[in-house]
Amino acid sequence: MIKVNKKIAFFIIFLIFVVIIGLFVKMTIFTPTVTPGQEERKVAGLIIQFRDGVSEQEAKSILKNYNLARYKLDFTVDVPDNYYIIVDEDNIMDVKNELRDENWTEATPALEKGNYYITKKGDYYIITIAEQNIHNESFIEMLTKYNLEVKKFVYCHVIITDRPDSGISEERANKLKSELEMNENVFTVYFESIE
């Protein structure tokens, strides 16, 4: 009789253990990431900024590795700041100071005073330059002084959706952005949100 009671007690403890594990697994697997009533933000497209000299075919090949080549691709993106310079870590502070001294400051609108934006990529910096400044005499002198060359971005607009309320999740878009920006030929990825 005692052996039977021990077996029943062991079986009951085992069932309780299985139920607890089942509840824990169910909660972790089936917990919704979006609370009811909250809309998941969607991204309708990506604007990808490629290094100068990347051909359309090379860009398509890069995008194919991230399953983006299946979407509509537009390489005729008209962006006002198409130009950039690459500055190494040794000269970045001097170049930034010269840009500030020439009143190309970040406090004014980009098209008004030639605003510049800086992105760090590996051990160098990419400084976006407005087109109106690339012919400025003092800017050209600075380029010569630091042995810099003005280059032009290659842009690709990846159109993920043409339909309202579709697209990819912002979480997926952020993952793609991180992965793409690891590629040496990709500088920056911008999102086009669904309105």
PDB file of N, CA, C and O in Angstrom, residues 60-114:
ATOM      1  N   LYS A  60      22.516  45.905 -56.629  1.00  0.00           N
ATOM      2  CA  LYS A  60      21.502  44.845 -56.690  1.00  0.00           C
ATOM      3  C   LYS A  60      22.031  43.545 -56.103  1.00  0.00           C
ATOM      4  O   LYS A  60      21.304  42.821 -55.413  1.00  0.00           O
ATOM      5  N   SER A  61      23.294  43.254 -56.365  1.00  0.00           N
ATOM      6  CA  SER A  61      23.914  42.045 -55.817  1.00  0.00           C
ATOM      7  C   SER A  61      23.983  42.101 -54.289  1.00  0.00           C
ATOM      8  O   SER A  61      23.697  41.118 -53.607  1.00  0.00           O
ATOM      9  N   ILE A  62      24.338  43.265 -53.753  1.00  0.00           N
ATOM     10  CA  ILE A  62      24.380  43.440 -52.294  1.00  0.00           C
ATOM     11  C   ILE A  62      22.981  43.261 -51.713  1.00  0.00           C
ATOM     12  O   ILE A  62      22.779  42.552 -50.727  1.00  0.00           O
ATOM     13  N   LEU A  63      21.990  43.887 -52.340  1.00  0.00           N
ATOM     14  CA  LEU A  63      20.618  43.821 -51.843  1.00  0.00           C
ATOM     15  C   LEU A  63      20.038  42.412 -51.950  1.00  0.00           C
ATOM     16  O   LEU A  63      19.216  42.005 -51.130  1.00  0.00           O
ATOM     17  N   LYS A  64      20.491  41.669 -52.939  1.00  0.00           N
ATOM     18  CA  LYS A  64      20.035  40.284 -53.103  1.00  0.00           C
ATOM     19  C   LYS A  64      20.426  39.441 -51.884  1.00  0.00           C
ATOM     20  O   LYS A  64      19.678  38.577 -51.459  1.00  0.00           O
ATOM     21  N   ASN A  65      21.597  39.723 -51.307  1.00  0.00           N
ATOM     22  CA  ASN A  65      22.055  38.988 -50.123  1.00  0.00           C
ATOM     23  C   ASN A  65      21.151  39.209 -48.913  1.00  0.00           C
ATOM     24  O   ASN A  65      21.198  38.432 -47.955  1.00  0.00           O
ATOM     25  N   TYR A  66      20.359  40.264 -48.928  1.00  0.00           N
ATOM     26  CA  TYR A  66      19.462  40.575 -47.811  1.00  0.00           C
ATOM     27  C   TYR A  66      17.996  40.394 -48.209  1.00  0.00           C
ATOM     28  O   TYR A  66      17.108  40.929 -47.565  1.00  0.00           O
ATOM     29  N   ASN A  67      17.758  39.665 -49.298  1.00  0.00           N
ATOM     30  CA  ASN A  67      16.408  39.407 -49.814  1.00  0.00           C
ATOM     31  C   ASN A  67      15.652  40.695 -50.121  1.00  0.00           C
ATOM     32  O   ASN A  67      14.433  40.759 -49.979  1.00  0.00           O
ATOM     33  N   LEU A  68      16.359  41.726 -50.547  1.00  0.00           N
ATOM     34  CA  LEU A  68      15.713  42.992 -50.893  1.00  0.00           C
ATOM     35  C   LEU A  68      15.578  43.185 -52.398  1.00  0.00           C
ATOM     36  O   LEU A  68      14.876  44.082 -52.839  1.00  0.00           O
ATOM     37  N   ALA A  69      16.244  42.359 -53.182  1.00  0.00           N
ATOM     38  CA  ALA A  69      16.202  42.513 -54.635  1.00  0.00           C
ATOM     39  C   ALA A  69      14.831  42.141 -55.205  1.00  0.00           C
ATOM     40  O   ALA A  69      14.508  42.485 -56.335  1.00  0.00           O
ATOM     41  N   ARG A  70      14.010  41.472 -54.405  1.00  0.00           N
ATOM     42  CA  ARG A  70      12.671  41.090 -54.887  1.00  0.00           C
ATOM     43  C   ARG A  70      11.699  42.265 -54.877  1.00  0.00           C
ATOM     44  O   ARG A  70      10.639  42.206 -55.468  1.00  0.00           O
ATOM     45  N   TYR A  71      12.075  43.352 -54.187  1.00  0.00           N
ATOM     46  CA  TYR A  71      11.234  44.544 -54.141  1.00  0.00           C
ATOM     47  C   TYR A  71      11.582  45.463 -55.302  1.00  0.00           C
ATOM     48  O   TYR A  71      12.594  45.296 -55.979  1.00  0.00           O
ATOM     49  N   LYS A  72      10.746  46.482 -55.510  1.00  0.00           N
ATOM     50  CA  LYS A  72      11.001  47.458 -56.568  1.00  0.00           C
ATOM     51  C   LYS A  72      12.189  48.330 -56.145  1.00  0.00           C
ATOM     52  O   LYS A  72      12.213  48.886 -55.048  1.00  0.00           O
ATOM     53  N   LEU A  73      13.179  48.454 -57.011  1.00  0.00           N
ATOM     54  CA  LEU A  73      14.385  49.241 -56.727  1.00  0.00           C
ATOM     55  C   LEU A  73      14.420  50.456 -57.645  1.00  0.00           C
ATOM     56  O   LEU A  73      14.201  50.337 -58.850  1.00  0.00           O
ATOM     57  N   ASP A  74      14.699  51.615 -57.064  1.00  0.00           N
ATOM     58  CA  ASP A  74      14.778  52.853 -57.831  1.00  0.00           C
ATOM     59  C   ASP A  74      16.126  53.512 -57.551  1.00  0.00           C
ATOM     60  O   ASP A  74      16.412  53.881 -56.418  1.00  0.00           O
ATOM     61  N   PHE A  75      16.946  53.642 -58.581  1.00  0.00           N
ATOM     62  CA  PHE A  75      18.271  54.245 -58.430  1.00  0.00           C
ATOM     63  C   PHE A  75      18.299  55.701 -58.883  1.00  0.00           C
ATOM     64  O   PHE A  75      19.350  56.292 -59.008  1.00  0.00           O
ATOM     65  N   THR A  76      17.139  56.296 -59.130  1.00  0.00           N
ATOM     66  CA  THR A  76      17.086  57.692 -59.564  1.00  0.00           C
ATOM     67  C   THR A  76      16.611  58.584 -58.416  1.00  0.00           C
ATOM     68  O   THR A  76      15.819  59.493 -58.614  1.00  0.00           O
ATOM     69  N   VAL A  77      17.097  58.320 -57.224  1.00  0.00           N
ATOM     70  CA  VAL A  77      16.688  59.071 -56.039  1.00  0.00           C
ATOM     71  C   VAL A  77      17.296  60.465 -56.098  1.00  0.00           C
ATOM     72  O   VAL A  77      18.498  60.627 -56.294  1.00  0.00           O
ATOM     73  N   ASP A  78      16.444  61.479 -55.946  1.00  0.00           N
ATOM     74  CA  ASP A  78      16.900  62.869 -55.983  1.00  0.00           C
ATOM     75  C   ASP A  78      16.982  63.384 -54.543  1.00  0.00           C
ATOM     76  O   ASP A  78      15.973  63.727 -53.939  1.00  0.00           O
ATOM     77  N   VAL A  79      18.195  63.391 -53.999  1.00  0.00           N
ATOM     78  CA  VAL A  79      18.439  63.845 -52.629  1.00  0.00           C
ATOM     79  C   VAL A  79      19.339  65.066 -52.705  1.00  0.00           C
ATOM     80  O   VAL A  79      20.320  65.072 -53.451  1.00  0.00           O
ATOM     81  N   PRO A  80      19.043  66.132 -51.934  1.00  0.00           N
ATOM     82  CA  PRO A  80      19.836  67.356 -52.053  1.00  0.00           C
ATOM     83  C   PRO A  80      21.313  67.188 -51.684  1.00  0.00           C
ATOM     84  O   PRO A  80      22.175  67.785 -52.312  1.00  0.00           O
ATOM     85  N   ASP A  81      21.617  66.395 -50.672  1.00  0.00           N
ATOM     86  CA  ASP A  81      23.015  66.234 -50.249  1.00  0.00           C
ATOM     87  C   ASP A  81      23.596  64.960 -50.851  1.00  0.00           C
ATOM     88  O   ASP A  81      23.649  63.913 -50.226  1.00  0.00           O
ATOM     89  N   ASN A  82      24.043  65.068 -52.091  1.00  0.00           N
ATOM     90  CA  ASN A  82      24.567  63.917 -52.820  1.00  0.00           C
ATOM     91  C   ASN A  82      26.069  63.721 -52.650  1.00  0.00           C
ATOM     92  O   ASN A  82      26.600  62.725 -53.094  1.00  0.00           O
ATOM     93  N   TYR A  83      26.752  64.680 -52.052  1.00  0.00           N
ATOM     94  CA  TYR A  83      28.209  64.653 -52.045  1.00  0.00           C
ATOM     95  C   TYR A  83      28.759  64.406 -50.647  1.00  0.00           C
ATOM     96  O   TYR A  83      28.113  64.723 -49.648  1.00  0.00           O
ATOM     97  N   TYR A  84      29.963  63.847 -50.616  1.00  0.00           N
ATOM     98  CA  TYR A  84      30.587  63.584 -49.323  1.00  0.00           C
ATOM     99  C   TYR A  84      32.108  63.586 -49.454  1.00  0.00           C
ATOM    100  O   TYR A  84      32.653  63.501 -50.564  1.00  0.00           O
ATOM    101  N   ILE A  85      32.748  63.685 -48.301  1.00  0.00           N
ATOM    102  CA  ILE A  85      34.195  63.502 -48.216  1.00  0.00           C
ATOM    103  C   ILE A  85      34.447  62.467 -47.126  1.00  0.00           C
ATOM    104  O   ILE A  85      33.645  62.316 -46.201  1.00  0.00           O
ATOM    105  N   ILE A  86      35.537  61.739 -47.271  1.00  0.00           N
ATOM    106  CA  ILE A  86      35.938  60.759 -46.261  1.00  0.00           C
ATOM    107  C   ILE A  86      37.170  61.307 -45.562  1.00  0.00           C
ATOM    108  O   ILE A  86      38.163  61.646 -46.207  1.00  0.00           O
ATOM    109  N   VAL A  87      37.075  61.382 -44.230  1.00  0.00           N
ATOM    110  CA  VAL A  87      38.156  61.951 -43.423  1.00  0.00           C
ATOM    111  C   VAL A  87      38.608  60.899 -42.416  1.00  0.00           C
ATOM    112  O   VAL A  87      37.777  60.279 -41.745  1.00  0.00           O
ATOM    113  N   ASP A  88      39.930  60.718 -42.307  1.00  0.00           N
ATOM    114  CA  ASP A  88      40.420  59.737 -41.337  1.00  0.00           C
ATOM    115  C   ASP A  88      40.401  60.317 -39.922  1.00  0.00           C
ATOM    116  O   ASP A  88      40.211  61.515 -39.721  1.00  0.00           O
ATOM    117  N   GLU A  89      40.608  59.448 -38.949  1.00  0.00           N
ATOM    118  CA  GLU A  89      40.527  59.858 -37.542  1.00  0.00           C
ATOM    119  C   GLU A  89      41.551  60.928 -37.180  1.00  0.00           C
ATOM    120  O   GLU A  89      41.294  61.764 -36.321  1.00  0.00           O
ATOM    121  N   ASP A  90      42.701  60.913 -37.833  1.00  0.00           N
ATOM    122  CA  ASP A  90      43.753  61.879 -37.511  1.00  0.00           C
ATOM    123  C   ASP A  90      43.364  63.311 -37.874  1.00  0.00           C
ATOM    124  O   ASP A  90      43.825  64.258 -37.241  1.00  0.00           O
ATOM    125  N   ASN A  91      42.539  63.486 -38.894  1.00  0.00           N
ATOM    126  CA  ASN A  91      42.208  64.832 -39.381  1.00  0.00           C
ATOM    127  C   ASN A  91      40.778  65.286 -39.083  1.00  0.00           C
ATOM    128  O   ASN A  91      40.433  66.423 -39.401  1.00  0.00           O
ATOM    129  N   ILE A  92      39.965  64.435 -38.475  1.00  0.00           N
ATOM    130  CA  ILE A  92      38.549  64.768 -38.339  1.00  0.00           C
ATOM    131  C   ILE A  92      38.318  66.046 -37.531  1.00  0.00           C
ATOM    132  O   ILE A  92      37.498  66.878 -37.912  1.00  0.00           O
ATOM    133  N   MET A  93      39.031  66.238 -36.443  1.00  0.00           N
ATOM    134  CA  MET A  93      38.809  67.434 -35.625  1.00  0.00           C
ATOM    135  C   MET A  93      39.194  68.707 -36.377  1.00  0.00           C
ATOM    136  O   MET A  93      38.474  69.706 -36.319  1.00  0.00           O
ATOM    137  N   ASP A  94      40.312  68.662 -37.107  1.00  0.00           N
ATOM    138  CA  ASP A  94      40.751  69.830 -37.877  1.00  0.00           C
ATOM    139  C   ASP A  94      39.745  70.174 -38.985  1.00  0.00           C
ATOM    140  O   ASP A  94      39.402  71.342 -39.191  1.00  0.00           O
ATOM    141  N   VAL A  95      39.271  69.147 -39.679  1.00  0.00           N
ATOM    142  CA  VAL A  95      38.312  69.373 -40.759  1.00  0.00           C
ATOM    143  C   VAL A  95      37.003  69.909 -40.190  1.00  0.00           C
ATOM    144  O   VAL A  95      36.424  70.867 -40.725  1.00  0.00           O
ATOM    145  N   LYS A  96      36.525  69.334 -39.089  1.00  0.00           N
ATOM    146  CA  LYS A  96      35.293  69.832 -38.454  1.00  0.00           C
ATOM    147  C   LYS A  96      35.454  71.294 -38.042  1.00  0.00           C
ATOM    148  O   LYS A  96      34.545  72.103 -38.241  1.00  0.00           O
ATOM    149  N   ASN A  97      36.611  71.644 -37.491  1.00  0.00           N
ATOM    150  CA  ASN A  97      36.847  73.035 -37.090  1.00  0.00           C
ATOM    151  C   ASN A  97      36.817  73.967 -38.291  1.00  0.00           C
ATOM    152  O   ASN A  97      36.269  75.064 -38.221  1.00  0.00           O
ATOM    153  N   GLU A  98      37.419  73.544 -39.392  1.00  0.00           N
ATOM    154  CA  GLU A  98      37.417  74.390 -40.589  1.00  0.00           C
ATOM    155  C   GLU A  98      36.006  74.536 -41.156  1.00  0.00           C
ATOM    156  O   GLU A  98      35.625  75.605 -41.622  1.00  0.00           O
ATOM    157  N   LEU A  99      35.236  73.475 -41.113  1.00  0.00           N
ATOM    158  CA  LEU A  99      33.847  73.563 -41.578  1.00  0.00           C
ATOM    159  C   LEU A  99      33.063  74.534 -40.708  1.00  0.00           C
ATOM    160  O   LEU A  99      32.276  75.331 -41.215  1.00  0.00           O
ATOM    161  N   ARG A 100      33.288  74.489 -39.398  1.00  0.00           N
ATOM    162  CA  ARG A 100      32.614  75.416 -38.482  1.00  0.00           C
ATOM    163  C   ARG A 100      33.086  76.847 -38.709  1.00  0.00           C
ATOM    164  O   ARG A 100      32.289  77.780 -38.706  1.00  0.00           O
ATOM    165  N   ASP A 101      34.394  77.035 -38.901  1.00  0.00           N
ATOM    166  CA  ASP A 101      34.952  78.374 -39.110  1.00  0.00           C
ATOM    167  C   ASP A 101      34.371  79.036 -40.350  1.00  0.00           C
ATOM    168  O   ASP A 101      34.254  80.263 -40.415  1.00  0.00           O
ATOM    169  N   GLU A 102      34.032  78.247 -41.336  1.00  0.00           N
ATOM    170  CA  GLU A 102      33.475  78.791 -42.576  1.00  0.00           C
ATOM    171  C   GLU A 102      31.971  79.001 -42.475  1.00  0.00           C
ATOM    172  O   GLU A 102      31.300  79.233 -43.467  1.00  0.00           O
ATOM    173  N   ASN A 103      31.438  78.866 -41.267  1.00  0.00           N
ATOM    174  CA  ASN A 103      30.015  79.061 -41.011  1.00  0.00           C
ATOM    175  C   ASN A 103      29.161  78.001 -41.693  1.00  0.00           C
ATOM    176  O   ASN A 103      28.014  78.238 -42.032  1.00  0.00           O
ATOM    177  N   TRP A 104      29.729  76.827 -41.915  1.00  0.00           N
ATOM    178  CA  TRP A 104      28.950  75.680 -42.369  1.00  0.00           C
ATOM    179  C   TRP A 104      28.565  74.925 -41.106  1.00  0.00           C
ATOM    180  O   TRP A 104      29.131  73.884 -40.795  1.00  0.00           O
ATOM    181  N   THR A 105      27.647  75.469 -40.375  1.00  0.00           N
ATOM    182  CA  THR A 105      27.334  74.917 -39.059  1.00  0.00           C
ATOM    183  C   THR A 105      26.104  74.041 -39.115  1.00  0.00           C
ATOM    184  O   THR A 105      25.276  74.155 -40.020  1.00  0.00           O
ATOM    185  N   GLU A 106      25.970  73.206 -38.100  1.00  0.00           N
ATOM    186  CA  GLU A 106      24.826  72.307 -38.032  1.00  0.00           C
ATOM    187  C   GLU A 106      23.579  73.016 -37.522  1.00  0.00           C
ATOM    188  O   GLU A 106      22.515  72.444 -37.487  1.00  0.00           O
ATOM    189  N   ALA A 107      23.698  74.278 -37.113  1.00  0.00           N
ATOM    190  CA  ALA A 107      22.559  75.005 -36.542  1.00  0.00           C
ATOM    191  C   ALA A 107      21.650  75.609 -37.602  1.00  0.00           C
ATOM    192  O   ALA A 107      20.560  76.046 -37.298  1.00  0.00           O
ATOM    193  N   THR A 108      22.077  75.648 -38.848  1.00  0.00           N
ATOM    194  CA  THR A 108      21.257  76.245 -39.899  1.00  0.00           C
ATOM    195  C   THR A 108      20.764  75.159 -40.849  1.00  0.00           C
ATOM    196  O   THR A 108      21.361  74.094 -40.938  1.00  0.00           O
ATOM    197  N   PRO A 109      19.680  75.423 -41.553  1.00  0.00           N
ATOM    198  CA  PRO A 109      19.171  74.411 -42.490  1.00  0.00           C
ATOM    199  C   PRO A 109      20.220  74.024 -43.530  1.00  0.00           C
ATOM    200  O   PRO A 109      21.016  74.846 -43.971  1.00  0.00           O
ATOM    201  N   ALA A 110      20.197  72.765 -43.916  1.00  0.00           N
ATOM    202  CA  ALA A 110      21.227  72.200 -44.796  1.00  0.00           C
ATOM    203  C   ALA A 110      21.395  72.973 -46.092  1.00  0.00           C
ATOM    204  O   ALA A 110      22.513  73.231 -46.516  1.00  0.00           O
ATOM    205  N   LEU A 111      20.324  73.336 -46.736  1.00  0.00           N
ATOM    206  CA  LEU A 111      20.449  73.986 -48.040  1.00  0.00           C
ATOM    207  C   LEU A 111      20.800  75.461 -47.923  1.00  0.00           C
ATOM    208  O   LEU A 111      21.255  76.063 -48.872  1.00  0.00           O
ATOM    209  N   GLU A 112      20.606  76.023 -46.749  1.00  0.00           N
ATOM    210  CA  GLU A 112      20.862  77.443 -46.569  1.00  0.00           C
ATOM    211  C   GLU A 112      22.350  77.741 -46.418  1.00  0.00           C
ATOM    212  O   GLU A 112      22.893  78.607 -47.065  1.00  0.00           O
ATOM    213  N   LYS A 113      23.030  77.029 -45.535  1.00  0.00           N
ATOM    214  CA  LYS A 113      24.436  77.331 -45.246  1.00  0.00           C
ATOM    215  C   LYS A 113      25.363  76.156 -45.520  1.00  0.00           C
ATOM    216  O   LYS A 113      26.508  76.180 -45.114  1.00  0.00           O
ATOM    217  N   GLY A 114      24.878  75.101 -46.132  1.00  0.00           N
ATOM    218  CA  GLY A 114      25.760  73.982 -46.426  1.00  0.00           C
ATOM    219  C   GLY A 114      25.985  73.091 -45.228  1.00  0.00           C
ATOM    220  O   GLY A 114      27.088  72.644 -44.964  1.00  0.00           O
TER     221      GLY A 114
END
